[in-house]
Short mmCIF file of C-alpha atoms and ligand atoms in Angstrom, two decimals:
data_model
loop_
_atom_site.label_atom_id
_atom_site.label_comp_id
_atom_site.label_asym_id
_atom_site.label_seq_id
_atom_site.Cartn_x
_atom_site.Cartn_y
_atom_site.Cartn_z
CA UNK A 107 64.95 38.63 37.98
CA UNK A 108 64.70 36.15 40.46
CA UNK A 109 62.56 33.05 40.18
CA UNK A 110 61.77 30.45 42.25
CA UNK A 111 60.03 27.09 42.61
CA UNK A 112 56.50 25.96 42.11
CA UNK A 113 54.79 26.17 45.93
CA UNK A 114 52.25 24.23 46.73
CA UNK A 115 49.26 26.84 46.77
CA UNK A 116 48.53 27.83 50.66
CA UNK A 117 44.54 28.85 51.29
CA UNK A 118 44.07 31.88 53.70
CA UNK A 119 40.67 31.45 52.99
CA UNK A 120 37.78 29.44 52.26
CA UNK A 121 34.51 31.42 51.13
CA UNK A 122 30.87 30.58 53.25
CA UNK A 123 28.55 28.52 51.32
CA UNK A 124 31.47 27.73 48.34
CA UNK A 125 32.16 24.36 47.28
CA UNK A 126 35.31 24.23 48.72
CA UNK A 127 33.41 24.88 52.48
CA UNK A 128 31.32 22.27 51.19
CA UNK A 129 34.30 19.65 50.79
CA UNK A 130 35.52 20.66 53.68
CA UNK A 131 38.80 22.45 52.81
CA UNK A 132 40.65 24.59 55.59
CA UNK A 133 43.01 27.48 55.62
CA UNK A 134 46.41 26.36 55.39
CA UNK A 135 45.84 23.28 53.36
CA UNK A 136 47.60 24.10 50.33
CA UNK A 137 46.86 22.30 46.26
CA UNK A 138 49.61 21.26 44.61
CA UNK A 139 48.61 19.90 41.35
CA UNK A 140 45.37 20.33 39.33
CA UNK A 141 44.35 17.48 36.98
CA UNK A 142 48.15 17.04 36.43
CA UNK A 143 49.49 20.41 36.41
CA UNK A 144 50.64 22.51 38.64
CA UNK A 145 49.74 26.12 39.17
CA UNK A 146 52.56 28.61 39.30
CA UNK A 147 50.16 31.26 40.16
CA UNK A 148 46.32 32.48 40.40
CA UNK A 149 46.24 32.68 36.59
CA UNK A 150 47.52 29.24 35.64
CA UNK A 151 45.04 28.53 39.39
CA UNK A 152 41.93 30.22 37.61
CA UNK A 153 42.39 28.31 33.78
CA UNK A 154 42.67 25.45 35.31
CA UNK A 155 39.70 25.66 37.29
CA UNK A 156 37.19 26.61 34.59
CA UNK A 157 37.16 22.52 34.17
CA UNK A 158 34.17 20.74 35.41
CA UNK A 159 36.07 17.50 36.55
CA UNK A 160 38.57 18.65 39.00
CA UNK A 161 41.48 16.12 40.22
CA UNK A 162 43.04 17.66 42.62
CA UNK A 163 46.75 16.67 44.56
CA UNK A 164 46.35 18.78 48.80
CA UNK A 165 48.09 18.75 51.22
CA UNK A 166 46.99 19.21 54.59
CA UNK A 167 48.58 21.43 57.12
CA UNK A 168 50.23 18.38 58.54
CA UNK A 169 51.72 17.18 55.87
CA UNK A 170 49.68 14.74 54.72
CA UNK A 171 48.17 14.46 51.20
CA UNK A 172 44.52 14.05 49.52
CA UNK A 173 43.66 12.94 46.31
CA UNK A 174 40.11 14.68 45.60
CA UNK A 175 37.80 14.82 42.17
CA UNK A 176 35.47 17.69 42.33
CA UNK A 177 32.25 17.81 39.82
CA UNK A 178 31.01 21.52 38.96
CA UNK A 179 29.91 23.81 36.20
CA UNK A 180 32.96 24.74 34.33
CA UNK A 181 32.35 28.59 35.18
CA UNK A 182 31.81 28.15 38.65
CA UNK A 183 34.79 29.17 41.38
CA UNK A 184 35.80 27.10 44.35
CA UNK A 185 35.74 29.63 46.62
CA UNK A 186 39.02 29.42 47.75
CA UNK A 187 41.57 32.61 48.61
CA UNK A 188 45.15 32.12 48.72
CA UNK A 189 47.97 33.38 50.70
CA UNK A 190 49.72 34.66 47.71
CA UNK A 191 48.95 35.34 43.92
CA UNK A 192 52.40 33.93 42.58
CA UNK A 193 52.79 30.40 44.21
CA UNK A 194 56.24 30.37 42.32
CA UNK A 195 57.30 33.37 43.73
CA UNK A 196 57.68 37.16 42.64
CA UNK A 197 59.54 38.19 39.44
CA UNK A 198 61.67 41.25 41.10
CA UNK A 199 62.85 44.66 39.29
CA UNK A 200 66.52 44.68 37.41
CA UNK A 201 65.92 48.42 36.94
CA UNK A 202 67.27 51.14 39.46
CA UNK A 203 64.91 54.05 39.00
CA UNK A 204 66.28 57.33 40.61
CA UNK A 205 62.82 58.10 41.53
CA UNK A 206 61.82 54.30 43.25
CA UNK A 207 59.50 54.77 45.70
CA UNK A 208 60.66 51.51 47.43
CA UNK A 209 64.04 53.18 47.24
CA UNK A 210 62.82 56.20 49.12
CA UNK A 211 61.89 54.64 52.44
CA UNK A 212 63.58 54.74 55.59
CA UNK A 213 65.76 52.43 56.89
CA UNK A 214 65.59 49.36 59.00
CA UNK A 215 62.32 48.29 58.07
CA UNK A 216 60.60 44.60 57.32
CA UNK A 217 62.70 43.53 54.45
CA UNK A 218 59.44 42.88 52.28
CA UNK A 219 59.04 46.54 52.18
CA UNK A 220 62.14 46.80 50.01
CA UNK A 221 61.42 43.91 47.37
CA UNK A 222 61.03 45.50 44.01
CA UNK A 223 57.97 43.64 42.09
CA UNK A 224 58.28 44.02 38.24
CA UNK A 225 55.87 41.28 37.55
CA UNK A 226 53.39 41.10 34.72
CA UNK A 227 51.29 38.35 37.05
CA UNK A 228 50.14 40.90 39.72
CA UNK A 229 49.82 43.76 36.54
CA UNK A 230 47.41 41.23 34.96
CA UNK A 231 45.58 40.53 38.05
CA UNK A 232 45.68 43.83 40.04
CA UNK A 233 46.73 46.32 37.43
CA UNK A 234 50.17 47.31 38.83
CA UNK A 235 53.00 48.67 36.00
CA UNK A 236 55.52 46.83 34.88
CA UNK A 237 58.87 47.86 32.58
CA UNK A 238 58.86 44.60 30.45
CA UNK A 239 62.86 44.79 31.31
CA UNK A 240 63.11 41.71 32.80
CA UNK A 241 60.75 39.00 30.68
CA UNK A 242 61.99 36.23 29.29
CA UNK A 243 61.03 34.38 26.04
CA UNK A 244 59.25 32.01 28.50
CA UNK A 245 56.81 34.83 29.88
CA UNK A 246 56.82 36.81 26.39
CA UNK A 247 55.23 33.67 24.94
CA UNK A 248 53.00 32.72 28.37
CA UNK A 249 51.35 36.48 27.78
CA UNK A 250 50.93 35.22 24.33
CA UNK A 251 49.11 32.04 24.90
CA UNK A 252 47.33 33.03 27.45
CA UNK A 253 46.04 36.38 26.29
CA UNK A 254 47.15 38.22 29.60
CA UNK A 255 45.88 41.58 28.25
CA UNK A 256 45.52 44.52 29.09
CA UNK A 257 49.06 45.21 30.78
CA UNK A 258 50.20 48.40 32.59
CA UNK A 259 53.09 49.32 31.06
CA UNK A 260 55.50 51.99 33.03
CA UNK A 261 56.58 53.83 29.54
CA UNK A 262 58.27 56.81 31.31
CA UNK A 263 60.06 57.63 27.75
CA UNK A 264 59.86 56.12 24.25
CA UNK A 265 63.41 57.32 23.24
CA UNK A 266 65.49 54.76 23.80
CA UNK A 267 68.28 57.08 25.52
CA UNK A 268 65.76 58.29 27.85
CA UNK A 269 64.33 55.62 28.74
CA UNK A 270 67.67 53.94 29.54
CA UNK A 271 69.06 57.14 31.60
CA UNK A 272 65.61 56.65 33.94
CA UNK A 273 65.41 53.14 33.94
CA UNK A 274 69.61 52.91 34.53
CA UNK A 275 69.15 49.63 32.36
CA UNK A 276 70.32 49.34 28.96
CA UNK A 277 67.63 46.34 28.14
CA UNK A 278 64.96 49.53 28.69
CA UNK A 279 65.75 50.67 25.45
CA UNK A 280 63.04 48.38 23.48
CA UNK A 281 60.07 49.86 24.54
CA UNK A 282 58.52 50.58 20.56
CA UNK A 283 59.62 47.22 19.54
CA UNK A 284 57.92 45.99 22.75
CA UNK A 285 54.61 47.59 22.05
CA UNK A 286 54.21 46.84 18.43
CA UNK A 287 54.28 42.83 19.63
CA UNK A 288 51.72 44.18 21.79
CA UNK A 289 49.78 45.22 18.53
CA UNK A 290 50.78 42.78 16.30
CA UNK A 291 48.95 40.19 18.53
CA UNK A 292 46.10 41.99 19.32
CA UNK A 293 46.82 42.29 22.86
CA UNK A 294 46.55 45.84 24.91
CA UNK A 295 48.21 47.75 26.97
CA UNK A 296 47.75 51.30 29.41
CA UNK A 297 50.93 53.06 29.73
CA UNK A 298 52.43 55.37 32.11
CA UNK A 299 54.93 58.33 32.16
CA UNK A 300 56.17 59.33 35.39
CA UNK A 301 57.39 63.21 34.73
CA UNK A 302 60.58 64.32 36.32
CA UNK A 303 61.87 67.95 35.64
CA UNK A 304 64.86 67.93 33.31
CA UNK A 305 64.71 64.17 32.27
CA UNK A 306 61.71 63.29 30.16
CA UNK A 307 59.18 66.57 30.06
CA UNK A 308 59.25 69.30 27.19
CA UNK A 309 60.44 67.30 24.16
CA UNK A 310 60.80 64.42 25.24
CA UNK A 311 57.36 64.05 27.09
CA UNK A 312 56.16 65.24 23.40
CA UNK A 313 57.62 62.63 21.53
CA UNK A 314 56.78 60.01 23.96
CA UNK A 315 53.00 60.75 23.75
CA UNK A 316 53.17 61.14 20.11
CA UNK A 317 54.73 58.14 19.87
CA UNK A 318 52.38 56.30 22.02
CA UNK A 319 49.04 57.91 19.93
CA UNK A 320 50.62 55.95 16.95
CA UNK A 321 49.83 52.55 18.25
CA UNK A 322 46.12 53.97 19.61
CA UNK A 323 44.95 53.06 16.22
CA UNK A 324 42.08 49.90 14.88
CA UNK A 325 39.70 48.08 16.63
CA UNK A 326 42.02 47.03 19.54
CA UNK A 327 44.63 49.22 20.19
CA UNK A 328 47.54 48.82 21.32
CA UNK A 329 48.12 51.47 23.72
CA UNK A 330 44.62 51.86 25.24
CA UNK A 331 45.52 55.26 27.35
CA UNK A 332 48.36 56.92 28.55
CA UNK A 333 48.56 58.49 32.59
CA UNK A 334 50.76 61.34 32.92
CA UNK A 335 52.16 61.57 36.47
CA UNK A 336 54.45 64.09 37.79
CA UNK A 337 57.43 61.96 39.94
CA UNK A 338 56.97 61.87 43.93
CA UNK A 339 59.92 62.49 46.11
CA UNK A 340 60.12 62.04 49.86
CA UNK A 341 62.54 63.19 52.34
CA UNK A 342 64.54 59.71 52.40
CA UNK A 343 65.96 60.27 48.45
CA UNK A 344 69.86 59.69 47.70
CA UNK A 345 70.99 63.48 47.70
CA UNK A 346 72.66 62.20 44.43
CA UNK A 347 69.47 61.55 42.74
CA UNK A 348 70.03 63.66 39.94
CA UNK A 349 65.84 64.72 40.27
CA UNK A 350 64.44 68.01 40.65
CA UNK A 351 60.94 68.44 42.66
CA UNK A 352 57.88 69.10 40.68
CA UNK A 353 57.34 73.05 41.11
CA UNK A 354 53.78 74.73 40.65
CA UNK A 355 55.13 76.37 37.19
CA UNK A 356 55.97 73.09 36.25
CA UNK A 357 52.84 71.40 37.08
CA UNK A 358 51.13 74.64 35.36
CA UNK A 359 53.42 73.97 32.38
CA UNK A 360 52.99 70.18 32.21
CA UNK A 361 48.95 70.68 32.16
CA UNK A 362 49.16 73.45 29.30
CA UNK A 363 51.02 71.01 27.03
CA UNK A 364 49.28 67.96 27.54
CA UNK A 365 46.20 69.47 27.32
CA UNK A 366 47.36 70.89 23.65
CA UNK A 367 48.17 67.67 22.51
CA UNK A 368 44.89 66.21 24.49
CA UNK A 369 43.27 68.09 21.85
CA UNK A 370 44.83 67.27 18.91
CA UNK A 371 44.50 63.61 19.87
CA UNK A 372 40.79 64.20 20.47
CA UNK A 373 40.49 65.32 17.05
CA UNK A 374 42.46 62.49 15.68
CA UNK A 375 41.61 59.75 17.54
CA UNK A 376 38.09 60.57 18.93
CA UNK A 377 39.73 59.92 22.28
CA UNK A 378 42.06 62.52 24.64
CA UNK A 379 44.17 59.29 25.16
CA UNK A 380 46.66 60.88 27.16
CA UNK A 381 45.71 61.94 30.75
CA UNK A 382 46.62 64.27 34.07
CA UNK A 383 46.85 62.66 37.03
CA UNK A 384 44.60 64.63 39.88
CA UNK A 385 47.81 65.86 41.44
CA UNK A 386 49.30 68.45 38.61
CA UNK A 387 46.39 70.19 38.90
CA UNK A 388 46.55 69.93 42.68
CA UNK A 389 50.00 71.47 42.76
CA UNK A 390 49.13 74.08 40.34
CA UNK A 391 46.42 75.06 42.51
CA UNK A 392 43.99 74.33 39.55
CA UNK A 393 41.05 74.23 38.85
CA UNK A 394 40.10 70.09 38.02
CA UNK A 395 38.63 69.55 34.67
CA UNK A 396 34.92 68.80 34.20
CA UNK A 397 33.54 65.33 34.88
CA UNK A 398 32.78 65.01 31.01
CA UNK A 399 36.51 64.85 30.37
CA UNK A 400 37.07 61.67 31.84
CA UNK A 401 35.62 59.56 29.34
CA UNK A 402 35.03 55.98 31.27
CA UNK A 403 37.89 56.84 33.58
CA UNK A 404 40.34 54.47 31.82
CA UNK A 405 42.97 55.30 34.11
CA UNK A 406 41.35 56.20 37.69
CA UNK A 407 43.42 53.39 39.48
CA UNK A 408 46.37 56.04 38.82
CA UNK A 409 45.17 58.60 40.11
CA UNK A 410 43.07 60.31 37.09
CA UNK A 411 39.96 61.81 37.81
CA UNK A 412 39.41 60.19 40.80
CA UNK A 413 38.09 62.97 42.95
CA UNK A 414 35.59 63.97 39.90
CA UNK A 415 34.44 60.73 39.82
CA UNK A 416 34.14 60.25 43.36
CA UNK A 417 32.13 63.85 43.79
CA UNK A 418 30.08 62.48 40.85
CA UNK A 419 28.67 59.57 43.08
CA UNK A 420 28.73 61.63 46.29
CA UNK A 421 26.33 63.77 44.35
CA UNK A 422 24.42 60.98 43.26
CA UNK A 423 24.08 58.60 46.68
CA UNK A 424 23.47 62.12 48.47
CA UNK A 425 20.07 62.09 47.46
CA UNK A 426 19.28 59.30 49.79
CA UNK A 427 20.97 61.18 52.64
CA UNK A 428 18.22 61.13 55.54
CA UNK A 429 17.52 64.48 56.71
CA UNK A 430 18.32 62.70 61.10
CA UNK A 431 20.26 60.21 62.28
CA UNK A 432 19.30 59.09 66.11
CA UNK A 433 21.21 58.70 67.91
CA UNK A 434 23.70 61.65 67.31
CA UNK A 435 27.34 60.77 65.68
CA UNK A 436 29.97 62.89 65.35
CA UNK A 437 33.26 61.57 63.27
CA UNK A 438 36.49 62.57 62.08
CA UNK A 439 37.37 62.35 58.60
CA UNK A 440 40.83 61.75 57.72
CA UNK A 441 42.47 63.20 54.43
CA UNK A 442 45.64 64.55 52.65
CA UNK A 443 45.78 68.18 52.66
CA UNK A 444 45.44 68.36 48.72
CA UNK A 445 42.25 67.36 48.66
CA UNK A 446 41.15 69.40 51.52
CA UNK A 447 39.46 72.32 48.73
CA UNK A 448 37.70 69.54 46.58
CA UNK A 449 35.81 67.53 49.33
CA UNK A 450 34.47 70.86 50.98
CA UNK A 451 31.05 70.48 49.00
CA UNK A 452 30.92 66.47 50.37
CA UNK A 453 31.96 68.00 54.18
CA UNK A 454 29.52 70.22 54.34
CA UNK A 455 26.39 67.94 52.81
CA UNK A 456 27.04 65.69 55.29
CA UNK A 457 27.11 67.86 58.22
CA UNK A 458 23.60 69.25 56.80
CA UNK A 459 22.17 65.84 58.25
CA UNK A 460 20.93 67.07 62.11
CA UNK A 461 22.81 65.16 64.61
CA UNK A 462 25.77 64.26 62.53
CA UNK A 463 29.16 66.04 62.80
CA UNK A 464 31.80 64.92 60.88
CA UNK A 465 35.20 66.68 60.99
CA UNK A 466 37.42 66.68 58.06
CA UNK A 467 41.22 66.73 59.45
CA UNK A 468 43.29 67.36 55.83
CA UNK A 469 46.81 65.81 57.00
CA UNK A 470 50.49 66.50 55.09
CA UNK A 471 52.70 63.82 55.94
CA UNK A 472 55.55 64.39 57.75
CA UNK A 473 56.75 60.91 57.29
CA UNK A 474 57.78 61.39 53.73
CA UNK A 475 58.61 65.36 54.17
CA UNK A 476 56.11 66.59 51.97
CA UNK A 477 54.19 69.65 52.50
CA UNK A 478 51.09 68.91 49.98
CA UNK A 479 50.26 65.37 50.22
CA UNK A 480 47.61 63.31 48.28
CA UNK A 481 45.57 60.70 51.30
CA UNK A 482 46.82 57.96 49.63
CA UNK A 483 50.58 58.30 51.35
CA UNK A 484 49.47 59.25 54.38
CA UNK A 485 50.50 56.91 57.14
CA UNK A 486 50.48 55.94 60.43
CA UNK A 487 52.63 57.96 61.79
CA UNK A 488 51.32 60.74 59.97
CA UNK A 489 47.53 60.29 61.84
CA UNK A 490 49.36 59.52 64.84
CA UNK A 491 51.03 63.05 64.98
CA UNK A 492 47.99 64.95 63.68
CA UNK A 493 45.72 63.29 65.58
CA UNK A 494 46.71 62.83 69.00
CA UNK A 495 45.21 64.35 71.68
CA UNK A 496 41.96 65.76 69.49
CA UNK A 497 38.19 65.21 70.31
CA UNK A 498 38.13 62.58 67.25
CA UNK A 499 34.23 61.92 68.28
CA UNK A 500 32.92 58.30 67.40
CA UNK A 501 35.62 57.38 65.31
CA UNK A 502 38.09 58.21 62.48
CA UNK A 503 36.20 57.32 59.10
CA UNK A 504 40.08 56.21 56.85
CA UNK A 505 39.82 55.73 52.94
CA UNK A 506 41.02 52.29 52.63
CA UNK A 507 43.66 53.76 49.94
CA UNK A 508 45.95 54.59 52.91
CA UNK A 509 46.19 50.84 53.55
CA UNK A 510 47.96 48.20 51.28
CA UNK A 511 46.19 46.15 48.90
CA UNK A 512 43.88 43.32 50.88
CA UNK A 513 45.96 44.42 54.02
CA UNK A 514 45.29 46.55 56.92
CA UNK A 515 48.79 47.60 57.24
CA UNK A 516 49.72 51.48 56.20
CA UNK A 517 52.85 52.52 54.06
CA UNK A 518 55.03 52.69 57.29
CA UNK A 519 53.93 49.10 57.99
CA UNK A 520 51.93 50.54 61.17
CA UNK A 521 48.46 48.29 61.75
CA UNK A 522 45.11 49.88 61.23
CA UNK A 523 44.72 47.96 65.28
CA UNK A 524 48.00 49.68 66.50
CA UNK A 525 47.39 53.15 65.61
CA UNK A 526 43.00 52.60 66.89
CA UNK A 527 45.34 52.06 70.45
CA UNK A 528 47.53 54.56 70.60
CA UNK A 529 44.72 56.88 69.95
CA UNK A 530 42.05 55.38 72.15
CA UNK A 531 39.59 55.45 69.11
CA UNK A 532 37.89 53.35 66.60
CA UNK A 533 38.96 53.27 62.92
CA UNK A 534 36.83 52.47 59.95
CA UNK A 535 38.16 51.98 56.96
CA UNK A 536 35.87 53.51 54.10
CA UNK A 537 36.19 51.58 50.62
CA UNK A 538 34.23 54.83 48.27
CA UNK A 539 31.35 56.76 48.24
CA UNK A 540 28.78 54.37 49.79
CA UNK A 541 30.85 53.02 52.23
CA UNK A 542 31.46 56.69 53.67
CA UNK A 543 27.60 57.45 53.61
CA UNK A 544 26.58 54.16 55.30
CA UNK A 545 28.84 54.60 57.97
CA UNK A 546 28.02 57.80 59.11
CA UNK A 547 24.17 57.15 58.67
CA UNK A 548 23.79 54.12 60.21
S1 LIG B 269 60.84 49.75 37.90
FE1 LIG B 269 59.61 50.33 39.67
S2 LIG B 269 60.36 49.01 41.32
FE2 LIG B 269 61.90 48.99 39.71
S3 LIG B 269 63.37 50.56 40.26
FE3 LIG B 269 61.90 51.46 38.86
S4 LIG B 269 60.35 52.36 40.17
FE4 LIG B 269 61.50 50.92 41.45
#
């Protein structure tokens, strides 16, 4: 783990009509203490803030510093953005998964594209997993105070032996003893098993989601859901990786026994607790299950039920779909190739609007080497090779998942602007179901 020194906090940016445009903050000033303390990140930022006197230490972008006091309701926010969430720094990975997708890039890139974050902060905040290898009694007992809850928890394997062979860290063995603090404190977390052939499926994956159901028990429990995620390779992997590729029978395989325990959990628990990410079923070349079995989606950031839920609210914002559009539009929707079957019924209700044409191109990406690929690892190069040199109309419509968190950058650190030059087009980046309509419409 590496940790570093409290930095001042830098502003990117300052929110219109916020109190902090009011004062007349700017980006790049940066505060370094709040009545006394000083932040180490946007959580220690945020409790400090819900004050209603504010004394605040700045510093300017030349250097200089302010002394400030800032009346306000005790619930009401600045309005200030930040360059980064941890001003101390990020905690980094001590584990060496075989299956690391930082591990699996090409080389010679920006060196930020190969730091391993294993930080509870950004799980907190953004809802990224974590291992809980590398905490120390400092941040067991910050979690504690501060209630950070729920975490995302990358399980993989509750015996300790496989847990240690995938994590290739003997401190990964703690993982029950880990969770029950969880419970005993009434804090939650949502796991996560990453499924690689010959490692942690048949038995094992058994045990570990029986294991888990134990601790899905009382009014807060302690393992709120489980995700259940087959591993992704790309063509960059150590031969020596000791993994094996996730095969259609497998997938098939993985779905028949999850879904038998689903059951049995169902009946126990009232919940199916453990759940399929989108892509087994994708690689199966199955059919999804029913929007009903989703419950509230608890685990939709990974990947689970997220192209149910987001035909669910096609189907429902459809209804407002004008029957013209004038001028006429034509677009190109961009997509991975697994998803190419499920989106038909959204393609073609759009395309039932007279005088807009929108084109779905379903992409692989030849970046990573895979054949089958889900649209959120599609990159730049990938559009650039698929694309070039096709009537792309008004403009590519891109999900937004392509692109990195808050950043217009894709996986192969190309720039949303770089790639709208090389192929002479605009590029809109669609965040869900509403975004995609009101584009094309309007
Ligand atoms: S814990 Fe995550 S970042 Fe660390 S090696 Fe494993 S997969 Fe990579």
């Amino acid at each position: 783990m590496s940790e570093t020194a409290i930095r001042p906090a830098r502003i990117s940016r300052i929110l219109p009509d916020s109190i902090a445009s009011e004062i007349g903050f700017e980006p790049g000033d940066a505060i370094v203490a709040i009545n006394g303390s000083y932040p180490r990140d946007l959580i220690d930022y945020q409790f400090l803030c819900a004050d209603e006197v504010l004394q605040m230490e700045v510093v300017d972008a030349t250097g200089k510093t302010h002394q400030l006091e800032i009346e306000k309701d005790y619930d009401e926010d600045l309005g200030l953005e930040f360059e980064t969430a941890l001003f101390d720094g990020l905690i980094q990975c001590n584990n060496r998964c075989p299956f690391c997708f930082i591990d699996q890039q090409p080389p010679g890139k920006r060196q930020s594209l190969y730091l391993k974050d294993d930080d509870y902060r950004l799980s907190f905040l953004y809802g990224s997993y974590l291992t809980l290898t590398n905490l120390t009694q400092r941040e067991w007992e910050r979690i504690e105070k501060m209630r950070l809850s729920p975490l995302y928890v990358s399980v993989h394997a509750t015996e300790p032996e496989v847990r240690i062979r995938l994590l290739k860290n003997p401190r990964a063995g703690q993982i029950l003893q880990q969770i029950e603090w969880f419970g005993e404190r009434r804090l939650q977390i949502h796991a996560q098993v990453v499924v690689c052939p010959g490692i942690n499926d048949q038995v094992h994956l058994e045990r570990t989601l029986l294991d888990l159901a134990q601790f899905h028990r009382g009014e807060i429990p302690a393992v709120a859901s489980v995700a259940v995620v087959p591993v992704g390779l790309t063509r960059f992997r150590p031969s020596e990786d000791e993994l094996i590729p996730v095969s259609p029978e497998k997938a098939a395989q993985v779905i028949d026994q999850v879904q038998t325990l689903q059951s049995k959990f169902h009946q126990q628990l009232g919940s199916n607790f453990a759940w399929l990410a989108d892509e087994w079923f994708l690689i199966a070349g199955e059919e999804l299950p029913p929007e009903s079995h989703y419950e509230d989606y608890p685990q939709i950031d990974n990947g689970v039920g997220s192209i149910r839920s987001f035909l669910k609210q096609f189907t429902a914002a459809a209804k407002h779909l004008p029957k013209q559009i004038d001028p006429p539009r034509k677009f190109t929707w961009v997509v991975g190739n697994a998803v190419e079957k499920a989106f038909q019924p959204i393609l073609h209700q759009l395309n039932q609007v007279n005088n807009l044409r929108v084109n779905m191109e379903a992409l692989c990406s030849t970046y990573w080497g895979q054949k089958i690929s889900v649209t959120g690892l599609l990159t730049g190069h990938d559009l650039l090779e698929g694309l070039q040199g096709k009537d792309l109309g008004n403009g590519i419509l891109l999900p937004a998942m392509m692109l990195k968190h808050g950043d217009t950058r894709f996986l192969d650190d190309m720039t949303v602007e770089e790639l709208a030059h090389k192929l002479d087009t605009a590029i809109i980046p669609v965040r869900g179901v509403e975004e995609l309509i009101e584009i094309c419409i309007h």
